[in-house]
Coordinates of C-alpha atoms in Angstrom, one line a residue:
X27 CA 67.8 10.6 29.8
X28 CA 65.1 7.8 30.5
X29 CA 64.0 5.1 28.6
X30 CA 60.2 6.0 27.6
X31 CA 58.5 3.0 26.7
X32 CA 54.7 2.4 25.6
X33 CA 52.8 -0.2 28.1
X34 CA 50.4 -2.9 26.8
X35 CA 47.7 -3.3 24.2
X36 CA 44.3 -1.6 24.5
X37 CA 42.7 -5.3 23.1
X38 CA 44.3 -7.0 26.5
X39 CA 41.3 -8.2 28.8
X40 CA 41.5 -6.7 32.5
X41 CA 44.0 -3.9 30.7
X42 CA 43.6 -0.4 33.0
X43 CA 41.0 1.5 30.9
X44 CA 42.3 5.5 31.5
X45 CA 40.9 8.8 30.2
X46 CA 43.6 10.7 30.2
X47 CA 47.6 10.4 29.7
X48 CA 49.3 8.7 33.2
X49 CA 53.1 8.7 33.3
X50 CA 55.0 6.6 35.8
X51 CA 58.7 7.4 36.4
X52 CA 60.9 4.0 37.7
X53 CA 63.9 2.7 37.8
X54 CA 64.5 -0.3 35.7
X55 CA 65.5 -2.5 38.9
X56 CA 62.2 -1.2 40.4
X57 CA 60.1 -1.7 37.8
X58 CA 61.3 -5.6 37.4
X59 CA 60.4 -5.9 40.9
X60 CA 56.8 -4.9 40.4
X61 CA 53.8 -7.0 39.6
X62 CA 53.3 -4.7 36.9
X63 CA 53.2 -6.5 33.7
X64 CA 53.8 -4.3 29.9
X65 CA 50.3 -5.8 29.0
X66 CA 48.6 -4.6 31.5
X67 CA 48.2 -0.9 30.1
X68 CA 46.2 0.8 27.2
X69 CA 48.9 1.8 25.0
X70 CA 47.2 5.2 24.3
X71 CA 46.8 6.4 27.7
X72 CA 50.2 4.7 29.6
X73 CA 53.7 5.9 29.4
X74 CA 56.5 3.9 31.4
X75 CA 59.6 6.1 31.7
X76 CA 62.7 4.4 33.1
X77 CA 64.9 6.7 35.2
X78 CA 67.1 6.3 38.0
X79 CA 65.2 7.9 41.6
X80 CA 67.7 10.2 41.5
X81 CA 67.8 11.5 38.2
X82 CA 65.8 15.4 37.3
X83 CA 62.8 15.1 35.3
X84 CA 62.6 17.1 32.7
X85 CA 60.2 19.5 31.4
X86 CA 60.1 17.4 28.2
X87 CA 59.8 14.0 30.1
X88 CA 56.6 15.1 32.0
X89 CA 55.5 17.2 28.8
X90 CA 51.4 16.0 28.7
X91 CA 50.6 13.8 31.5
X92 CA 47.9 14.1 33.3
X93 CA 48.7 12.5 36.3
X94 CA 52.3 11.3 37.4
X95 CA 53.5 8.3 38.9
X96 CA 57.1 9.1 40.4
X97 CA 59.5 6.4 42.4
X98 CA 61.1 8.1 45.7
X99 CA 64.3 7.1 47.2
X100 CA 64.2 8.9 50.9
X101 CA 68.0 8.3 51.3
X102 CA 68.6 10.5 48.4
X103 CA 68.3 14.1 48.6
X104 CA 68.5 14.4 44.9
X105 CA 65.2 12.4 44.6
X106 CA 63.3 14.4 47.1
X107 CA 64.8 17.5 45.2
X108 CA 63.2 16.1 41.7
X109 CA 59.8 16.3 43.2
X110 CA 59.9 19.6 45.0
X111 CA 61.0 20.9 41.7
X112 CA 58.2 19.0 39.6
X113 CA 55.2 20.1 41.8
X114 CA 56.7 23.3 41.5
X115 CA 56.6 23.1 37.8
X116 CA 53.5 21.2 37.7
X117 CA 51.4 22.5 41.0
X118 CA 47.9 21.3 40.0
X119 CA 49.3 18.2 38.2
X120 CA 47.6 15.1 40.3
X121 CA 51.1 13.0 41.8
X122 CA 51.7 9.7 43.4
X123 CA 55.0 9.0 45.2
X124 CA 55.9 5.5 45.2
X125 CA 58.6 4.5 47.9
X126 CA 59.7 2.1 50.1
X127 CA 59.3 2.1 54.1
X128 CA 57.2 5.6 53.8
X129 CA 57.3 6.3 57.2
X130 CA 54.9 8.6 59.3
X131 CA 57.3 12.2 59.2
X132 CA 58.0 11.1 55.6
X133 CA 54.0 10.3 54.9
X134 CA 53.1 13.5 56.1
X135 CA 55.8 15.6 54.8
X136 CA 54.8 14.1 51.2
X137 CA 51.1 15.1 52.1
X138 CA 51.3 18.5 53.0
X139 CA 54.0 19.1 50.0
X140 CA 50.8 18.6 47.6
X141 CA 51.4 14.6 46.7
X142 CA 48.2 13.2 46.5
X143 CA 49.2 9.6 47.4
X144 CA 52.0 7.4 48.6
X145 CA 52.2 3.6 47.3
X146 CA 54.7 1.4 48.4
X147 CA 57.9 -0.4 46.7
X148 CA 57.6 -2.7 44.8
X149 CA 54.6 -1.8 43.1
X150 CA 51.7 -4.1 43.5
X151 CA 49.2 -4.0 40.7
X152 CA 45.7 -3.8 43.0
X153 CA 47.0 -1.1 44.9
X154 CA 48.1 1.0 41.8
X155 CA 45.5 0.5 39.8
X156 CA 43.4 1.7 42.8
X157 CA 45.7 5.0 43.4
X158 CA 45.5 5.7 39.7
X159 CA 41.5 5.4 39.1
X160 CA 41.2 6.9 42.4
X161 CA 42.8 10.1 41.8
X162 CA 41.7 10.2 38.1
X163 CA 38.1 9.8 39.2
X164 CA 38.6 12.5 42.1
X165 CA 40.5 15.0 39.8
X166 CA 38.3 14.8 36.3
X167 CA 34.9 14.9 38.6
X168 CA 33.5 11.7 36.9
X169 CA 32.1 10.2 40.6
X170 CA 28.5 11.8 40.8
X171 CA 29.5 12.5 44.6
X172 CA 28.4 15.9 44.9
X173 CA 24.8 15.0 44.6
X174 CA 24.7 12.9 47.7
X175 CA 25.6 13.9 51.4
X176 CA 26.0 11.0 53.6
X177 CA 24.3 11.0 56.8
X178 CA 26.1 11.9 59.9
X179 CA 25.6 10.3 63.3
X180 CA 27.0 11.9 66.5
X181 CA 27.8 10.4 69.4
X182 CA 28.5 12.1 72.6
X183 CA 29.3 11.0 76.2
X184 CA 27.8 12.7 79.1
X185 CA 31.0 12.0 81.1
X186 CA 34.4 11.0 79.5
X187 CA 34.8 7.2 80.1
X188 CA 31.2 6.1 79.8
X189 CA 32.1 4.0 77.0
X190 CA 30.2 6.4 74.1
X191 CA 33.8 5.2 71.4
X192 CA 32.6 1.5 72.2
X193 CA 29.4 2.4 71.2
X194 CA 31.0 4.9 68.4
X195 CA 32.6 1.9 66.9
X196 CA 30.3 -1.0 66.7
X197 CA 27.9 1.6 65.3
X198 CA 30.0 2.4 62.9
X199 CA 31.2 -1.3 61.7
X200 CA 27.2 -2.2 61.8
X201 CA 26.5 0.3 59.4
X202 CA 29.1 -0.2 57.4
X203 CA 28.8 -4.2 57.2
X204 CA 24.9 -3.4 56.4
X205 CA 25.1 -0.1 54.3
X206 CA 25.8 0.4 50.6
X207 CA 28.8 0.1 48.4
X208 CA 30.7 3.1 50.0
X209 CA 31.3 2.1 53.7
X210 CA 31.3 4.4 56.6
X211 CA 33.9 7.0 57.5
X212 CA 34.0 6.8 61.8
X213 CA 35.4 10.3 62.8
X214 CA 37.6 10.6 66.1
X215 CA 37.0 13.7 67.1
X216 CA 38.4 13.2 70.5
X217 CA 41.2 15.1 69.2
X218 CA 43.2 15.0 72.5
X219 CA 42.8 11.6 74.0
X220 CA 40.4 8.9 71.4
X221 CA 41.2 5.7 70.6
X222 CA 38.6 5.0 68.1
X223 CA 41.2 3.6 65.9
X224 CA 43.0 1.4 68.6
X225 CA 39.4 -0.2 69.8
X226 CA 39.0 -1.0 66.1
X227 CA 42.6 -2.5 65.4
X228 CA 43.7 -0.1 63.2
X229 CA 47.3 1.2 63.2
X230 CA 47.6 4.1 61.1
X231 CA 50.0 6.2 59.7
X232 CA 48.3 9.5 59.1
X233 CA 45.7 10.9 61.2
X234 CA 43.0 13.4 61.7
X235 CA 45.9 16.2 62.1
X236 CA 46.9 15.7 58.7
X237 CA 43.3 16.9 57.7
X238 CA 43.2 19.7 59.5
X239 CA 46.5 20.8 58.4
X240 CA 45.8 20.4 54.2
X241 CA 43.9 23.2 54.2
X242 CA 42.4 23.7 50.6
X243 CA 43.7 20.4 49.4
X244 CA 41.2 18.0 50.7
X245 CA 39.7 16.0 49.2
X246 CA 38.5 12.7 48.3
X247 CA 41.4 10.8 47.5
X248 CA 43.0 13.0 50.4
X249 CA 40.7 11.7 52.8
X250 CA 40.6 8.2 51.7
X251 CA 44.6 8.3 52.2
X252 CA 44.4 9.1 55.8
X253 CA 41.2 7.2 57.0
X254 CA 42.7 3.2 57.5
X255 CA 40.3 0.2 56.5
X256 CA 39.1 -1.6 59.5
X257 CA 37.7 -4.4 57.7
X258 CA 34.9 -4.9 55.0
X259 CA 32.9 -1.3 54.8
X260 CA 33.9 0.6 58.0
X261 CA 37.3 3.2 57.9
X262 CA 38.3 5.3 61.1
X263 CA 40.2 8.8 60.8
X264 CA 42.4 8.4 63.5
X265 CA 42.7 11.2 66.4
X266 CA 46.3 13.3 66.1
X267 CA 49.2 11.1 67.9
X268 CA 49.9 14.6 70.0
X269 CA 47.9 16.4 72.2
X270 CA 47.1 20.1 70.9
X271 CA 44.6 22.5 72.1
X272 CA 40.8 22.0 71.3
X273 CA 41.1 25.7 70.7
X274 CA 43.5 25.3 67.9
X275 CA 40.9 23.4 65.2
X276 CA 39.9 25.6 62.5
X277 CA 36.3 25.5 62.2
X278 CA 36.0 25.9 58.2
X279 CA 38.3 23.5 57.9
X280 CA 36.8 20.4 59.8
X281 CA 33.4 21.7 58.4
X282 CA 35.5 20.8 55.1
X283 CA 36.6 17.4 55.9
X284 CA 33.5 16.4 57.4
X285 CA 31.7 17.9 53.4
X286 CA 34.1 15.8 51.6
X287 CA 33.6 12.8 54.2
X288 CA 29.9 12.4 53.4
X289 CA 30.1 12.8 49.7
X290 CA 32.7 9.6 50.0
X291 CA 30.8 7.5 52.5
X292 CA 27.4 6.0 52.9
X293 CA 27.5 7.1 56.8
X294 CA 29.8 9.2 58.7
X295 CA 29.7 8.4 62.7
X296 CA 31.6 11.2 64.9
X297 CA 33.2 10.0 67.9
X298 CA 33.6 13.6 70.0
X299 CA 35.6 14.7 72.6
X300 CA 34.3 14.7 76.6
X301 CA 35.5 18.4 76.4
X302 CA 33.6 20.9 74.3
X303 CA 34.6 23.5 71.8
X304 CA 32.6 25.8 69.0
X305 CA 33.7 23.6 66.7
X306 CA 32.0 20.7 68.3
X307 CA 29.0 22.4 68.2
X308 CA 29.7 23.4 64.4
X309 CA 30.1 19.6 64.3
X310 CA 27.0 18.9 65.8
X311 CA 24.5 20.9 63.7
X312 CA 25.7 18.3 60.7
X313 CA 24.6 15.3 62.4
X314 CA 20.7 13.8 61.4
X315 CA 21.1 11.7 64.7
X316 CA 22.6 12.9 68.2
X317 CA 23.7 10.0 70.7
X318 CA 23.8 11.0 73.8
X319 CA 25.8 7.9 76.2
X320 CA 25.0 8.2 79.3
X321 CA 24.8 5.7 82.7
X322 CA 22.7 5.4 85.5
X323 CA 24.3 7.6 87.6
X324 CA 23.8 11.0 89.6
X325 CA 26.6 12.2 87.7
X326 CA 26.4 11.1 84.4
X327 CA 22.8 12.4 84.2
X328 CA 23.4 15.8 85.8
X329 CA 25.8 16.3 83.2
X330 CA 23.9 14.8 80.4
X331 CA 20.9 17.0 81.3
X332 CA 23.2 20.4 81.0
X333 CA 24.8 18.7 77.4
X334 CA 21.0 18.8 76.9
X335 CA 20.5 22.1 78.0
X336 CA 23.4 23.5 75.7
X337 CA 21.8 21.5 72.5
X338 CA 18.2 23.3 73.4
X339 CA 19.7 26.6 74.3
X340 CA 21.8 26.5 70.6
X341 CA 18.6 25.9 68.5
X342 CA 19.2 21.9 68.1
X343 CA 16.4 20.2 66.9
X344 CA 15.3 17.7 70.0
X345 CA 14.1 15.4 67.8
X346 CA 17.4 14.9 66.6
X347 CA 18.4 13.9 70.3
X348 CA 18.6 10.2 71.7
X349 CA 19.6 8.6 74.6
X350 CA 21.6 5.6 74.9
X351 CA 21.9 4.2 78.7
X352 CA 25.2 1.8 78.9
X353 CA 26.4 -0.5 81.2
X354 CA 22.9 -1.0 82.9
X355 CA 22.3 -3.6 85.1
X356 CA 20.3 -6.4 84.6
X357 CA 18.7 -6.6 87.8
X358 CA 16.2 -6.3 90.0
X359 CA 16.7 -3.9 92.4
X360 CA 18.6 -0.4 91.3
X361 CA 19.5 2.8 92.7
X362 CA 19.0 4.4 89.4
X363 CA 15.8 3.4 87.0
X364 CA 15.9 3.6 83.2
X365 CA 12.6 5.3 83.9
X366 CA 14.1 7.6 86.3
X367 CA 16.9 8.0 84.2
X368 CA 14.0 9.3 81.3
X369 CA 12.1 11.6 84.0
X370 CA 15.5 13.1 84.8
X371 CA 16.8 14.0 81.2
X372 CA 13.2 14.5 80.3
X373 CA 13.7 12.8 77.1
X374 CA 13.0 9.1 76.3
X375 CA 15.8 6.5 76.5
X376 CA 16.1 5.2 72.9
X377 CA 18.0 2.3 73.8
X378 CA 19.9 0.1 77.1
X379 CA 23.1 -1.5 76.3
X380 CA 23.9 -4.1 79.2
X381 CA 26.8 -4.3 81.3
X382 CA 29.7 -6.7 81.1
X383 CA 32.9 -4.3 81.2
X384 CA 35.3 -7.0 81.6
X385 CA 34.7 -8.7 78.3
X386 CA 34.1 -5.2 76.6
X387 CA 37.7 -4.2 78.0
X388 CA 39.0 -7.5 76.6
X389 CA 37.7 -6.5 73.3
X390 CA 39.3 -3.2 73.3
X391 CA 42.8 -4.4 74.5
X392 CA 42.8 -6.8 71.4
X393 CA 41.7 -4.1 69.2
X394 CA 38.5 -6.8 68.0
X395 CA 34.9 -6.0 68.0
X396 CA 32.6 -7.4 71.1
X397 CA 31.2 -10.0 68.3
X398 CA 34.5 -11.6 67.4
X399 CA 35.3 -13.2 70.4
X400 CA 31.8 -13.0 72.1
X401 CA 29.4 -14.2 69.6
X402 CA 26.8 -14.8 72.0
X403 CA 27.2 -11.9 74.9
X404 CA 24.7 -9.4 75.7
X405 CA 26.6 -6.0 75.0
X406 CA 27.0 -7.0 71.4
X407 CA 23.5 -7.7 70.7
X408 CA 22.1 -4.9 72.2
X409 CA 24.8 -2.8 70.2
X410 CA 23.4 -5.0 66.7
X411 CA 20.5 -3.8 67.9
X412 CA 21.3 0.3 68.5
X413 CA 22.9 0.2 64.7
X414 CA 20.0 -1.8 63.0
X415 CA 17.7 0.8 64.9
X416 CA 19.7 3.8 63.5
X417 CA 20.2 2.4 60.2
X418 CA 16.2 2.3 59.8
X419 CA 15.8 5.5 61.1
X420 CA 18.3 7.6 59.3
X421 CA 16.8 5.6 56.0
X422 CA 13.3 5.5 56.8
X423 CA 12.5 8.4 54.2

């Protein structure tokens, strides 16, 4: 039987203020490992229960939480056993899994089983805390979230390696460094081949699959799990590790992640695929802004102009619609005009980015922004300059 213990003193400064009963299950060993401290807790609303990771948790044990905190030992089958018998108890009851070395089959496995979040071992008192408000805010609706929607910028490539993710990303991290408290969500949609998350240094464990695979149980906290933080105010859901059919992606279901997405973030920027689906389009038709990324070439514009066609022909609004030349020349003499460029699309070229692929490449295989080891070069301020024009026009109401 465990040890149930009360934690802390409501009277403690920077105690855990909690509305409703939280439980957390842990070995003694475990628990002396933590930075957890007994005074860190409002006595009314925090239970410690000291059991072994392999021990059954009882009906009684569990009896009135509202959320549970419960250690995991993946070598023992017993432990895993405990929780697939506790979330069948308990299926709505919000849970946290706390383990050590979660890795990704064992992250995702937890995820689509109905945990709600995985911290690691030993428990570190920032990142709990986090979990714990996270989910409580999430599950007893206190975050006013539903009354905002995020804005949504899309950004499309009129040819696949035209560099639209560089632009996708710097866009995204502009925003985010300038926006409000909430960051912005980037999006890979490039479900088959992005590496929105790799240009931005980010190694994550779960990725946009694991969205599209919850079904009903996104949500916040859900989506907050999977997106990895890419520095101050800018997280990237990364594209699936495996390559699956564009064919395969539920429409509701993205249309779902993207909701919950904008009622978490100050901006949403979608990175989509070179290849298109109806769910891009579905994708589309959310965005307030439409970047098109195209370059000065017979190609690249024959192709933009029937992406162009397709928007027009679907009932997008065109004033939705901007162009983004990349990798333009800064010289005299060209085959290919930005004004020809504008008479070809027929729409106005928003904005030029210039061209210096090999520091841009440099960037990407050190998984930095342009800015961090170019402070000075051209391609990052014209892309300072795309985000500060977005941000004004997405805000200008």
């Amino acid at each position: 039987m465990g040890k149930n213990e009360i934690i802390g003193s409501p009277e403690r400064d920077g105690s855990l203020q909690l509305d409703c009963k939280v439980k957390l299950f842990i070995s003694e060993n475990e628990f002396a490992r933590s930075s957890l401290s007994r005074g860190d807790y409002s006595s009314e609303t925090f239970n410690l229960v000291h059991v072994a990771a392999g021990e059954p948790l009882s009906t009684a044990l569990v009896d009135d939480a509202e959320l549970v905190v419960v250690e995991l030992d993946g070598s023992d089958p017993r432990s895993m056993q405990r929780l697939t018998t506790l979330r069948a108890q308990r299926p709505s009851l919000p849970l946290i899994v706390a383990m050590q070395g979660a890795d990704l089959a064992t992250t995702r496995a937890l995820i689509r089983q109905g945990v709600d979040d995985v911290i690691a071992l030993p428990l570190d008192r920032c990142e709990f805390s986090d979990a714990v408000t996270g989910i409580l805010a999430t599950a007893g609706g206190t975050l006013p979230k539903a009354e905002r929607l995020a804005p949504v910028v899309a950004v499309a490539q009129s040819v696949g390696g035209i560099g639209a993710t560089t632009v996708a990303t710097h866009l995204a991290y502009h925003l985010g460094e300038n926006g409000g408290a909430h960051g912005t969500c980037l999006i890979d949609l490039d479900l088959q081949f992005g590496n929105a998350a790799t240009y931005l240094g980010a190694n994550p464990t779960l990725t946009m699959d694991d969205l599209l695979t919850a079904g009903r149980r996104v949500d916040g906290q859900l989506l907050r799990t999977v997106a990895a933080t890419c520095g101050e105010g800018v997280a990237v859901i990364a594209a699936p590790e495996r390559i699956s059919p564009l064919e395969a992606v539920d429409t509701d279901q993205l249309l779902r992640i993207l909701e919950v997405a904008r009622q978490e973030y100050d901006h949403v920027v979608l990175d989509l695929p070179g290849n298109w689906a109806n769910w891009t389009l579905s994708a589309i038709d959310k965005a307030d802004i439409i970047l098109l990324v195209v370059d000065l070439s017979v190609g690249s514009l024959r192709q933009a102009r029937r992406r162009l066609t397709l928007f027009e022909e679907t009932g997008i609004d065109p004033s939705r619609l901007r162009i983004v030349a990349n990798r333009v020349e800064r010289r005299l003499f060209r085959t290919i005009s930005v004004r020809d460029a504008a008479e070809t699309l027929r729409y106005p070229v928003m904005a030029t980015i210039n061209n210096d692929y090999p520091v841009v490449q440099s960037a990407h295989d050190q998984g930095v922004l342009l800015s961090s080891i170019a402070r000075r070069n051209r391609v990052a301020a014209d892309l300072v300059a795309l985000a500060a024009s977005i941000a004004e026009q997405l805000h200008k109401d």
